[in-house]
XYZ file of C-alpha atoms in Angstrom:
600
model
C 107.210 48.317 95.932
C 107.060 51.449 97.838
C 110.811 51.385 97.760
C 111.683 51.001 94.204
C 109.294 53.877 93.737
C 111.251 55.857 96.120
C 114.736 55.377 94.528
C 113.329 55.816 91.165
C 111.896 59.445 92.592
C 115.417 59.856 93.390
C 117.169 59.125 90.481
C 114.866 60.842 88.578
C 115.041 63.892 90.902
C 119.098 63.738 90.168
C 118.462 63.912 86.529
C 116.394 66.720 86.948
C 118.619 68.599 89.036
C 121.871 67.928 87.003
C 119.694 69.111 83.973
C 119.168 72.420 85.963
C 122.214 72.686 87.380
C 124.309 72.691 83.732
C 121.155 75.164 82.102
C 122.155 77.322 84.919
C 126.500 77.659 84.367
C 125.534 77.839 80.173
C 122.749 80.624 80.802
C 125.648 83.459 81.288
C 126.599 85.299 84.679
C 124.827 86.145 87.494
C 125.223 90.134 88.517
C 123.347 92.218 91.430
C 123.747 96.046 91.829
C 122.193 96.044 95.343
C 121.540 99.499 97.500
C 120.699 100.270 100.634
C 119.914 103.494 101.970
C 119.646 104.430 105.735
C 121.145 108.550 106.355
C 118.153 110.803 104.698
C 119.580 114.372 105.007
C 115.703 115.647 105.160
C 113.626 112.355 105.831
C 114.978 110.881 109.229
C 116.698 107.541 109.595
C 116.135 104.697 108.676
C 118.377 102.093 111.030
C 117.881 98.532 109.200
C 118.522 99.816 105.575
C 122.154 99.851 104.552
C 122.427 96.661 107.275
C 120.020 95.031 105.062
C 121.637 95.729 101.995
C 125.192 95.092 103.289
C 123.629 91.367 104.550
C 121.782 90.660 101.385
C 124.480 91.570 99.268
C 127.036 89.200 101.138
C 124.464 86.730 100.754
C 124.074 87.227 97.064
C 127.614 86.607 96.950
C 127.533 83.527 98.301
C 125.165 82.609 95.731
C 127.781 83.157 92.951
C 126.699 86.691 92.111
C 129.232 89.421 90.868
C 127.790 91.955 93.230
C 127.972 95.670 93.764
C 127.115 96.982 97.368
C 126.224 101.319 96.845
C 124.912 103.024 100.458
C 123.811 106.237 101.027
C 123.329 107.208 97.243
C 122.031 110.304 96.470
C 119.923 110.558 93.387
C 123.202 111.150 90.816
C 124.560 107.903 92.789
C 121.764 105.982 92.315
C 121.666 106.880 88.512
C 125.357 106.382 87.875
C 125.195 102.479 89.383
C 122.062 101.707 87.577
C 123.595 102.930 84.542
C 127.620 100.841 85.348
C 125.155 97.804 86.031
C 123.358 98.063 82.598
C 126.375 98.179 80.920
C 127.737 94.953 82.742
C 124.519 92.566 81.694
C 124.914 90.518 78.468
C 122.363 88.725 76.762
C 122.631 85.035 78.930
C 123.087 87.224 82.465
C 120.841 86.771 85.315
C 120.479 90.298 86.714
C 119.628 91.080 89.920
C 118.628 94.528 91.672
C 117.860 95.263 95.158
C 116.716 98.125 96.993
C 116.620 98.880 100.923
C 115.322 102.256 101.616
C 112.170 105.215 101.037
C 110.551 104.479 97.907
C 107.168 106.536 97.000
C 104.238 106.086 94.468
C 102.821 109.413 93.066
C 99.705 109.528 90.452
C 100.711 105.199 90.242
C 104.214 105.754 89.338
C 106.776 104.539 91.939
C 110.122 105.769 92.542
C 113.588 105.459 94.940
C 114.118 108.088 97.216
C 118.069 109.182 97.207
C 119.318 110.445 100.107
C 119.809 114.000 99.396
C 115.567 114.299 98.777
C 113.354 116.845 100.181
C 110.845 117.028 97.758
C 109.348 120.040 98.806
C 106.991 119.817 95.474
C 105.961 117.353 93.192
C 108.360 119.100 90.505
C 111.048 117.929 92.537
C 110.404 114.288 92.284
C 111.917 114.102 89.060
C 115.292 115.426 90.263
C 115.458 113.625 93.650
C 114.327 110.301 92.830
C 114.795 107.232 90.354
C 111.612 106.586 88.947
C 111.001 101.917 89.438
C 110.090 101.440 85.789
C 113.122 103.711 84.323
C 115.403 100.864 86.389
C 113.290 97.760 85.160
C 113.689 99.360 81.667
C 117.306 99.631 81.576
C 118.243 96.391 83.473
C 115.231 93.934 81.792
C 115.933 94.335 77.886
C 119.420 93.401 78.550
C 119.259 90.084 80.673
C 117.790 86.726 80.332
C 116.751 87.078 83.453
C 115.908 90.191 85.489
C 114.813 89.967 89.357
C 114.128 92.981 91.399
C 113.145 93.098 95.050
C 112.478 96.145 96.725
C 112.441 96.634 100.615
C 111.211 100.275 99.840
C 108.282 100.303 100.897
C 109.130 102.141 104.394
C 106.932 104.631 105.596
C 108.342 108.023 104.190
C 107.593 111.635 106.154
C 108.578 113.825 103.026
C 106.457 111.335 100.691
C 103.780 111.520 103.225
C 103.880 115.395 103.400
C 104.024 115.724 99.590
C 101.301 112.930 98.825
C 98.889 115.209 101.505
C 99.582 118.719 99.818
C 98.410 117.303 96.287
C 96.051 114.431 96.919
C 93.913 115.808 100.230
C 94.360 114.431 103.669
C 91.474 112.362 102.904
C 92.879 110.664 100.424
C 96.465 110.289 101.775
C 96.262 107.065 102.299
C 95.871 105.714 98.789
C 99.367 106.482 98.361
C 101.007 104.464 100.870
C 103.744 101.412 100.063
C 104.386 101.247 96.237
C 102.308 100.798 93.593
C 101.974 98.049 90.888
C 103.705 97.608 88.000
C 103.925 96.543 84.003
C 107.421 94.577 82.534
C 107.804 93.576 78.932
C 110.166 90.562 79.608
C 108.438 87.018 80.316
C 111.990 86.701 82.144
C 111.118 89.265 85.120
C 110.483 89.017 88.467
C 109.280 92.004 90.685
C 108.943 91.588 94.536
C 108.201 94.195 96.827
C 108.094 93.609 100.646
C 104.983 94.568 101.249
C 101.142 94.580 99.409
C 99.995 97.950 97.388
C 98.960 100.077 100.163
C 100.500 98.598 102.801
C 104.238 100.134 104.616
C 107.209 97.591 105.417
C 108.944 97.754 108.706
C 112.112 98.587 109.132
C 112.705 96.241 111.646
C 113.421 95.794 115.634
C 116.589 94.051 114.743
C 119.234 93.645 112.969
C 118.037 93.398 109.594
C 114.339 93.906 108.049
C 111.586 91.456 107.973
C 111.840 91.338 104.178
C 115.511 90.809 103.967
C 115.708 88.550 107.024
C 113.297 86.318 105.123
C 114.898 86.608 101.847
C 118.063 85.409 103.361
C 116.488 82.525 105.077
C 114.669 80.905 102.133
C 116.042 82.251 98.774
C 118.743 79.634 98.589
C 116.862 76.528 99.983
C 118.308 73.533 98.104
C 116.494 72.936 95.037
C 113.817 75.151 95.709
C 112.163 77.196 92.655
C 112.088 81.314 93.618
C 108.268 81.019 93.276
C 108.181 78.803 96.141
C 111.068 80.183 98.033
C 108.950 83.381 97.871
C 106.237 81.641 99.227
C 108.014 80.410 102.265
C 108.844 84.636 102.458
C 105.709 84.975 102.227
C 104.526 82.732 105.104
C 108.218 84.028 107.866
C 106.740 88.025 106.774
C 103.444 87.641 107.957
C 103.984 85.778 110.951
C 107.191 88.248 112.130
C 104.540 91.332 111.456
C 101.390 89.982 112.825
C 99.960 90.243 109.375
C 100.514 93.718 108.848
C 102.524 93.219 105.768
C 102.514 90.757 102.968
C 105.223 90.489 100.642
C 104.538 90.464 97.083
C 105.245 89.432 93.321
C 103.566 91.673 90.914
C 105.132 90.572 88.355
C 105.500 86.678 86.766
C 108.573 84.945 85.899
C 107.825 82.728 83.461
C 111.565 80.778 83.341
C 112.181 78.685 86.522
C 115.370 80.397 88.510
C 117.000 78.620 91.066
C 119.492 80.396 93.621
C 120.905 77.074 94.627
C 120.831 74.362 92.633
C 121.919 71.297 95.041
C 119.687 68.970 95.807
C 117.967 68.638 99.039
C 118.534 66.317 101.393
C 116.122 63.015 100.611
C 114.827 61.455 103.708
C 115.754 58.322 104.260
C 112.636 56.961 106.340
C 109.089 56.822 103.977
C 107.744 60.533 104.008
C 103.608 59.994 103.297
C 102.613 61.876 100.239
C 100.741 65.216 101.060
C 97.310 65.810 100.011
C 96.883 68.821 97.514
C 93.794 70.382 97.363
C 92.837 71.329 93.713
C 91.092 74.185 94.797
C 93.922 75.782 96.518
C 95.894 75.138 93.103
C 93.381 76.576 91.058
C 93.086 79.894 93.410
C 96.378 80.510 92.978
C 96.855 79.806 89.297
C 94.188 82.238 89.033
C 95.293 84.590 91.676
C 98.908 84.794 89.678
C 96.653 85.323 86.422
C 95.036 88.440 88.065
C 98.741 89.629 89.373
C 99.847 89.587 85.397
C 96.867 91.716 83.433
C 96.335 94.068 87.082
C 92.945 95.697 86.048
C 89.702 96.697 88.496
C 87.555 94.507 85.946
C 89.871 91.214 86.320
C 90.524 91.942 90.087
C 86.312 92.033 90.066
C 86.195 89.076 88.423
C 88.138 87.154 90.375
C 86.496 88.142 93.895
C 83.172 87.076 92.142
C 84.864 83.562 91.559
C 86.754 83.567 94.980
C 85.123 85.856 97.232
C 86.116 84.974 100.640
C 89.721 83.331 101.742
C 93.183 84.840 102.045
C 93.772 86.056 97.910
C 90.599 87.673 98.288
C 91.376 89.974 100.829
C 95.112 90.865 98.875
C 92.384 90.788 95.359
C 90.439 93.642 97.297
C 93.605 95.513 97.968
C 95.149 95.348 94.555
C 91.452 96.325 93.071
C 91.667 98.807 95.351
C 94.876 100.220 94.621
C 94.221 100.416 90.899
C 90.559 101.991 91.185
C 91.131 104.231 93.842
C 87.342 106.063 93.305
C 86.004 102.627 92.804
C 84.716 103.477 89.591
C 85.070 100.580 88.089
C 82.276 98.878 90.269
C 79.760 100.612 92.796
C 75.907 100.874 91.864
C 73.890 101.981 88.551
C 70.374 103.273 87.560
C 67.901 100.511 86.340
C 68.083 102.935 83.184
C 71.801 102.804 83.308
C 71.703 99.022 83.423
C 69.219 99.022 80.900
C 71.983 101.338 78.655
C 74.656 98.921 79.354
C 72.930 95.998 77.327
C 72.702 97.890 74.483
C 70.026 96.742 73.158
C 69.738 96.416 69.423
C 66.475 97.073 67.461
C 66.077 93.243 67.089
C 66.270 92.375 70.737
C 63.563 95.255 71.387
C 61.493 94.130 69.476
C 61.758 90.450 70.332
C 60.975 91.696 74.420
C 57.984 93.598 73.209
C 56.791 90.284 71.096
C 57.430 88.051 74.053
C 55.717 90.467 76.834
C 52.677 90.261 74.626
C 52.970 86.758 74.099
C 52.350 86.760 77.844
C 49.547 88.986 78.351
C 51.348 92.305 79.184
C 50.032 95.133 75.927
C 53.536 96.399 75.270
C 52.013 98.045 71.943
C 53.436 97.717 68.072
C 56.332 95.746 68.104
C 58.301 98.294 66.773
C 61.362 98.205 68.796
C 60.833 101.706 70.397
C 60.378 101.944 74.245
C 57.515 104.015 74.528
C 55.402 104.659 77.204
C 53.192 101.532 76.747
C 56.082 99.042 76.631
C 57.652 100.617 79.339
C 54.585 100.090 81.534
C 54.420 96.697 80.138
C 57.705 95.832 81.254
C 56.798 97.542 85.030
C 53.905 95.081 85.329
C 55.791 92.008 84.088
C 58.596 92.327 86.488
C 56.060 93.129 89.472
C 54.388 89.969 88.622
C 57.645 87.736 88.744
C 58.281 89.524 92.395
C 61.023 91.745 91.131
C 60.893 96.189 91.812
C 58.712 97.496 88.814
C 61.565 99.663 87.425
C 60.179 99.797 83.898
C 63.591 99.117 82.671
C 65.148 95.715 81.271
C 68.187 94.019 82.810
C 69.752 90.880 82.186
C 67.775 89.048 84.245
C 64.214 90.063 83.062
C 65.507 89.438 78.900
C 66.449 86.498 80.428
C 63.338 85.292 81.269
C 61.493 86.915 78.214
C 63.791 84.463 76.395
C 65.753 86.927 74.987
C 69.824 86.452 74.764
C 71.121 89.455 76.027
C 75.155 90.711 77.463
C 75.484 93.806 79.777
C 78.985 95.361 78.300
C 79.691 98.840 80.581
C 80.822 101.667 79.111
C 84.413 102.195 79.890
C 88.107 101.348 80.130
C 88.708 97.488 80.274
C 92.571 96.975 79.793
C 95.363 98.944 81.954
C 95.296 102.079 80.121
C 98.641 101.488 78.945
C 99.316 99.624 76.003
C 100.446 95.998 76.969
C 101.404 92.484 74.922
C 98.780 90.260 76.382
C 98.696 86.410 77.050
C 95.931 84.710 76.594
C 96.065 81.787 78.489
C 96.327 84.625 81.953
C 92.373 85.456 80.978
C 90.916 81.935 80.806
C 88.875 81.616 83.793
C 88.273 84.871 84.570
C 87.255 87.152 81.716
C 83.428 86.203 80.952
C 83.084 88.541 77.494
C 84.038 86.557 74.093
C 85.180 89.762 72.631
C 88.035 90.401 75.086
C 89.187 86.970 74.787
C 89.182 87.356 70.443
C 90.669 90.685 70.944
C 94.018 89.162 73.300
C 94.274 85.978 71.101
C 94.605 88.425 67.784
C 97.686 89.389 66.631
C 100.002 88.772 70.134
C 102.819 91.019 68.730
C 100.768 94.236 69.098
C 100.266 95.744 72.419
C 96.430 96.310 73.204
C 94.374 98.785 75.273
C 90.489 98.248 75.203
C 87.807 99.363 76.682
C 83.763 98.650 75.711
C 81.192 101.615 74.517
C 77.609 101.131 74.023
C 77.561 97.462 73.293
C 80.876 97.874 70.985
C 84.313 96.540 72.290
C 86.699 99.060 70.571
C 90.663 97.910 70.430
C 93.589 100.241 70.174
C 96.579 98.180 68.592
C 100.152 99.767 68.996
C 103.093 98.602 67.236
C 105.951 100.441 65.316
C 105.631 101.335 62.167
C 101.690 100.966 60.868
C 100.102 101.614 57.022
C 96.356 101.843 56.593
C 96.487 98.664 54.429
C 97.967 96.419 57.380
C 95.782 98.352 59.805
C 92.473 96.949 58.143
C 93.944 93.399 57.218
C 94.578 92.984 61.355
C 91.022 94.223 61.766
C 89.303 91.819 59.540
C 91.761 89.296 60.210
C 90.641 89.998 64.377
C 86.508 89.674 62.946
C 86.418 93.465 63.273
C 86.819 96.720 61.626
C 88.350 100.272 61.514
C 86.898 101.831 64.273
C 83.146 103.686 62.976
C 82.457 106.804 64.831
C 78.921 108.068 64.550
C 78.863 110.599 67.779
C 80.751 113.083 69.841
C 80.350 110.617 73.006
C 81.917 107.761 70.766
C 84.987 110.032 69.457
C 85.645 110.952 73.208
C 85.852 107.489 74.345
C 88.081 106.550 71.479
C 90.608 109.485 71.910
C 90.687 108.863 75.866
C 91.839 104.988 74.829
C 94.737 106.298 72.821
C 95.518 109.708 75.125
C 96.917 107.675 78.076
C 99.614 106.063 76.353
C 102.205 108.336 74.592
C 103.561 105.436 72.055
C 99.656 105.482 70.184
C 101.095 108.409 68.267
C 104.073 109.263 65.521
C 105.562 113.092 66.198
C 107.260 115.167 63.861
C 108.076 118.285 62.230
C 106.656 119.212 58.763
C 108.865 121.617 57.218
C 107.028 122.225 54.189
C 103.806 123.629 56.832
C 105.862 124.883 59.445
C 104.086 122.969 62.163
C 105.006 120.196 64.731
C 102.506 117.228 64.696
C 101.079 113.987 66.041
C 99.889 111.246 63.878
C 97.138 109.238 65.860
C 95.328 105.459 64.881
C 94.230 104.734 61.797
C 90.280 104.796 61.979
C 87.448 103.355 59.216
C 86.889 106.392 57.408
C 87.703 106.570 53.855
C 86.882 108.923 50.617
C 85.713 108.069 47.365
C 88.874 108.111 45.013
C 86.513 109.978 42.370
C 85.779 112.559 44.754
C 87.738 115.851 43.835
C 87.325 118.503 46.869
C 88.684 117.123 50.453
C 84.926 116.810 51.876
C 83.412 115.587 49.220
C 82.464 111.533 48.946
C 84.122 110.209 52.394
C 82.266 107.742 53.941
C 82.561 104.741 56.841
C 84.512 101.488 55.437
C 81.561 98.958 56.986
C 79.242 100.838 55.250
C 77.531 102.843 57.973
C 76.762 106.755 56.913
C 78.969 109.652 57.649
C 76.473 111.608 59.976
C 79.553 112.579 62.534
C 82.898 113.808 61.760
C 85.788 115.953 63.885
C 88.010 117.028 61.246
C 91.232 119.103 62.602
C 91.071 122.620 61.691
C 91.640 123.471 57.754
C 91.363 118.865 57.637
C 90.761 117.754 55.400
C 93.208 119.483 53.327
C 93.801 116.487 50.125
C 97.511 117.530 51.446
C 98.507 115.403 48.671
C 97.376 113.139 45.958
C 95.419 110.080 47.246
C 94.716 111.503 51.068
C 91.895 108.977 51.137
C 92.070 107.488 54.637
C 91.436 109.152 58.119
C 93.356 109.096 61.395
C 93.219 110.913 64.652
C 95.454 114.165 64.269
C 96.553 116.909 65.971
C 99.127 119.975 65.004
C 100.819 123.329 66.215
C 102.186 126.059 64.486
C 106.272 125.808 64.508
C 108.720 123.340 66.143
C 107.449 122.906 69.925
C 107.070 119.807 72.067
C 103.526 118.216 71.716
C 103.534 115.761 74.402
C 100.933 117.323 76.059
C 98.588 117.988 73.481
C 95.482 116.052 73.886
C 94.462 114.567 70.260
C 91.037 114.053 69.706
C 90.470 115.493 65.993
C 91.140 113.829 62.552
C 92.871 114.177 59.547
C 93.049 112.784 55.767
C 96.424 110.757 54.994
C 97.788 108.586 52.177
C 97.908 105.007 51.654
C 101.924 105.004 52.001
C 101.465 107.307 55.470
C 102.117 104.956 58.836
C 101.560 105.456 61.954
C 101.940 103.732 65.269
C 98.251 102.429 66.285
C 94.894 101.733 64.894
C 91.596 101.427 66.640
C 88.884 98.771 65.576
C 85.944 97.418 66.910
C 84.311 94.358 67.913
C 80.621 93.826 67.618
């Protein structure tokens, strides 16, 4: 019995691979543009680099790739074969880029080091260097598949210098190795030979550790490149005494297969290994965590797994994309209190049930005065907790009142990004981020919470106020109410960080250069006949807050009845660094690129 089950393994395995093996000659060509960098005119050697790419390229070859070898580039070098290998990819290609050499993260952005660098300031980092996600750009929206693996995370004297002068010595070390990054294709891989934070070695031999294990696994018969990777994984860490851990920051969601033969089948009976469905679920959720790259989902998973090997590489990349640590770190029993926020209802529920057990907490009005906050003191000092006087989740809980601690701030990478659902299941706990990522996939989303109220910027080509509310309702929100200085602040700090959030243009009729914001909830009265007059918030709250623009609103023309976030400057001149936090009135038949609404 044991046998027919074998054979039948194998015949079905040679189905499988024959399947692969014909997706793969039908799915187009397979190209590399690889470079390797050793002779630095300003930044020392570095011995292993153009070795490495000379070895990895030949092996790429091997592999069926059409590939270009470029050493020694200089930044114009570097440019020119990025752009001759765009050029080359069609639609069906497999692309594949590889860098040996300095590479540098500055402010979260990475970028290749050409040869001719000296970055003497940070305004020369622009000139000197490619910047990672101007490559992935160009090379990604033209392939099926786009893999990138970059042995550049040496340690770099120039980016060392430069990283001190602007960041601090005390802080120089948050810029080692490279940082992570954001794709738009499901059909990307990104692996970089070494952990945010951490710096590759070069090598004591011939060739990198990276490379060496590259070479050694990539083309293992029949193996996936996720588990290839793996197995570079595993060679890196033991060759470096676990000072560096390669890694993919970015998911492939096709299955790629550098050599599709199949491997050898064992002819004597191989006993079937014994997966552990922890370790699967780990690292399902550890890949998860790779793909959305926030503090808050890094946090959540170390409060699922908080001990092991992917939490220690979770710490890092948490780490590495909350520097300060602001995202986590300790808060007031008032602040705590603040994060709940606490509606009228739910005050005056914990003031009904604190009397209901003997502590006078005074009318049940659903005001913390001085009584109820005493009350509260001498209930918590009587369940053995510190008599702060202030309600957390814990003590509602026990009052019997259903409460959710939401913290002010920045949830989502504060770029815009097309989000997946099925990467937050197990990890995000609030219902309102999971409603927010399911809605409408085809926008990109940045979110972030504010007193009790999950607010959602959408961003997506070419938006009209009509659409903008249909998504809302349609996502069991609305247009975005502001009702305070704090609130507008938070708002306009989602939409600032990401330059796409807003439409610019020239307006020759005013003379002045502009930038149309998101769509908010505000709307006027179409009776009302002077631009002030009769506006008021579309879920019905009262206008007791407003931040018009200056001379806004203006009834520019006939039916300006809606309001977005708006900025201007007198004659043609480049706006991208105007911070938009104002408003102004628009038409119907306006669009713009975003809209903001909010989730209760």
């Amino acid at each position: 019995m044991q046998e027919i089950a074998k054979r039948l393994l194998v015949a079905l395995a040679i189905v499988l691979f024959a399947g692969v093996s014909a997706s793969q000659s039908a799915d187009g060509r397979r190209l590399a543009l690889v470079i390797g960098s050793s002779a630095y005119e300003a930044a020392g050697n570095l011995p292993n680099a153009v070795s490495d790419a000379r070895q990895f390229g030949a092996f790429l070859s091997s592999q069926g790739f059409d590939t270009d070898i470029v050493t020694d580039a200089d930044r114009r070098e570097m440019a020119d074969a990025v752009s001759r290998f765009a050029r080359k990819i069609g639609a069906e290609d497999t692309a594949l880029f590889y860098f040996a050499g300095h590479g540098m993260q500055l402010r979260g952005e990475n970028y290749l080091v050409g040869t001719d660098a000296r970055l003497a300031n940070e305004f020369d980092v622009a000139a000197e260097t490619l910047a990672l996600t101007d490559v992935i750009g160009a090379i990604e929206k033209k392939a099926k598949v786009a893999l990138f693996f970059l042995d550049a995370c040496r340690n770099n004297p120039l980016a060392n210098r430069l990283n001190q002068e602007i960041e601090g010595a005390t802080r120089s070390i948050a810029t080692r190795g490279l940082a992570p990054v954001e794709t738009e294709s499901a059909g990307t891989m990104v692996a970089f030979a070494a952990a945010p934070g951490q710096v590759a070695l070069d090598g004591r031999g011939k060739n990198s550790p990276f490379t060496t294990a590259l070479i050694g696994h990539l083309a293992g018969p029949g193996l996936e490149i996720g588990t290839a990777f793996k197995r570079v994984i595993r060679d890196v860490r033991k060759a470096t005494d676990g000072k560096q851990s390669p890694q993919i920051l970015s998911s492939l969601s096709l299955e790629f297969y550098f050599n599709t033969a199949l491997p050898q089948v064992e002819q004597a009976p191989v006993a079937t290994p014994t997966i552990d469905p922890k370790t699967i679920e780990v690292e399902a959720d550890f890949r998860k965590a790779l793909r959305i790259n926030t503090p808050r989902i890094w946090s959540f998973f170390l409060e699922k797994y908080p001990s092991g090997e992917q939490a220690e590489l979770a710490r890092q990349m948490r780490a590495q994309a909350d520097p300060g640590g602001q995202s986590r770190g300790g808060s007031t029993a008032a602040e705590r209190e603040n994060d709940l926020a606490l509606n009228q209802t739910q005050r005056r529920d914990i003031q009904l049930a604190l009397a209901g057990r003997g502590f006078a907490a005074g009318t049940a009005d659903g005001a913390f005065g001085r009584q109820t906050r005493q009350a509260i003191a001498d209930y918590q000092k009587s369940v053995g907790v510190a008599g702060t006087g202030y309600v957390d989740e814990e003590v509602a809980k026990q009052l019997g009142v259903a409460v959710k601690a939401y913290k002010n701030g920045l949830y989502s990478s504060p770029r815009a990004r097309r989000l997946e659902p099925k990467d937050f299941e197990g990890l995000e706990t609030d219902p309102r981020v999971l409603k927010a990522v399911a809605c409408n996939p085809y926008y990109q989303k940045v979110y972030g919470s504010f007193e009790g109220h999950l607010y959602v910027a959408m961003q997506g080509g070419f938006v009209s106020r009509t659409s903008a509310g249909f998504i809302a309702k349609n996502c069991g929100g609305y247009l975005a109410t502001i009702t305070s200085a704090a609130e507008n602040s938070f708002i306009a700090s989602l939409l600032n960080n990401d330059p796409r959030m807003f439409r610019a243009g020239y307006d020759e009729r005013w003379k002045v250069s502009y930038k149309m914001g998101a769509w908010i909830g505000l709307v006027q009265d179409s009776a009302a006949k002077e631009p002030r007059g009769g506006w008021k918030w579309e879920n019905g709250e009262a206008m007791t807050y407003s931040h018009w623009d200056k001379n806004k609103p203006n009834e520019g023309k006939s039916g300006d009845d809606y309001a977005m976030f708006f900025g201007e400057r007198q004659g043609k001149t480049d706006l991208a660094g105007l911070y938009v936090d104002a408003w102004d009135d628009m038409g119907a038949g306006d669009s713009t690129s975003a809209f903001v609404f909010e989730l209760e």
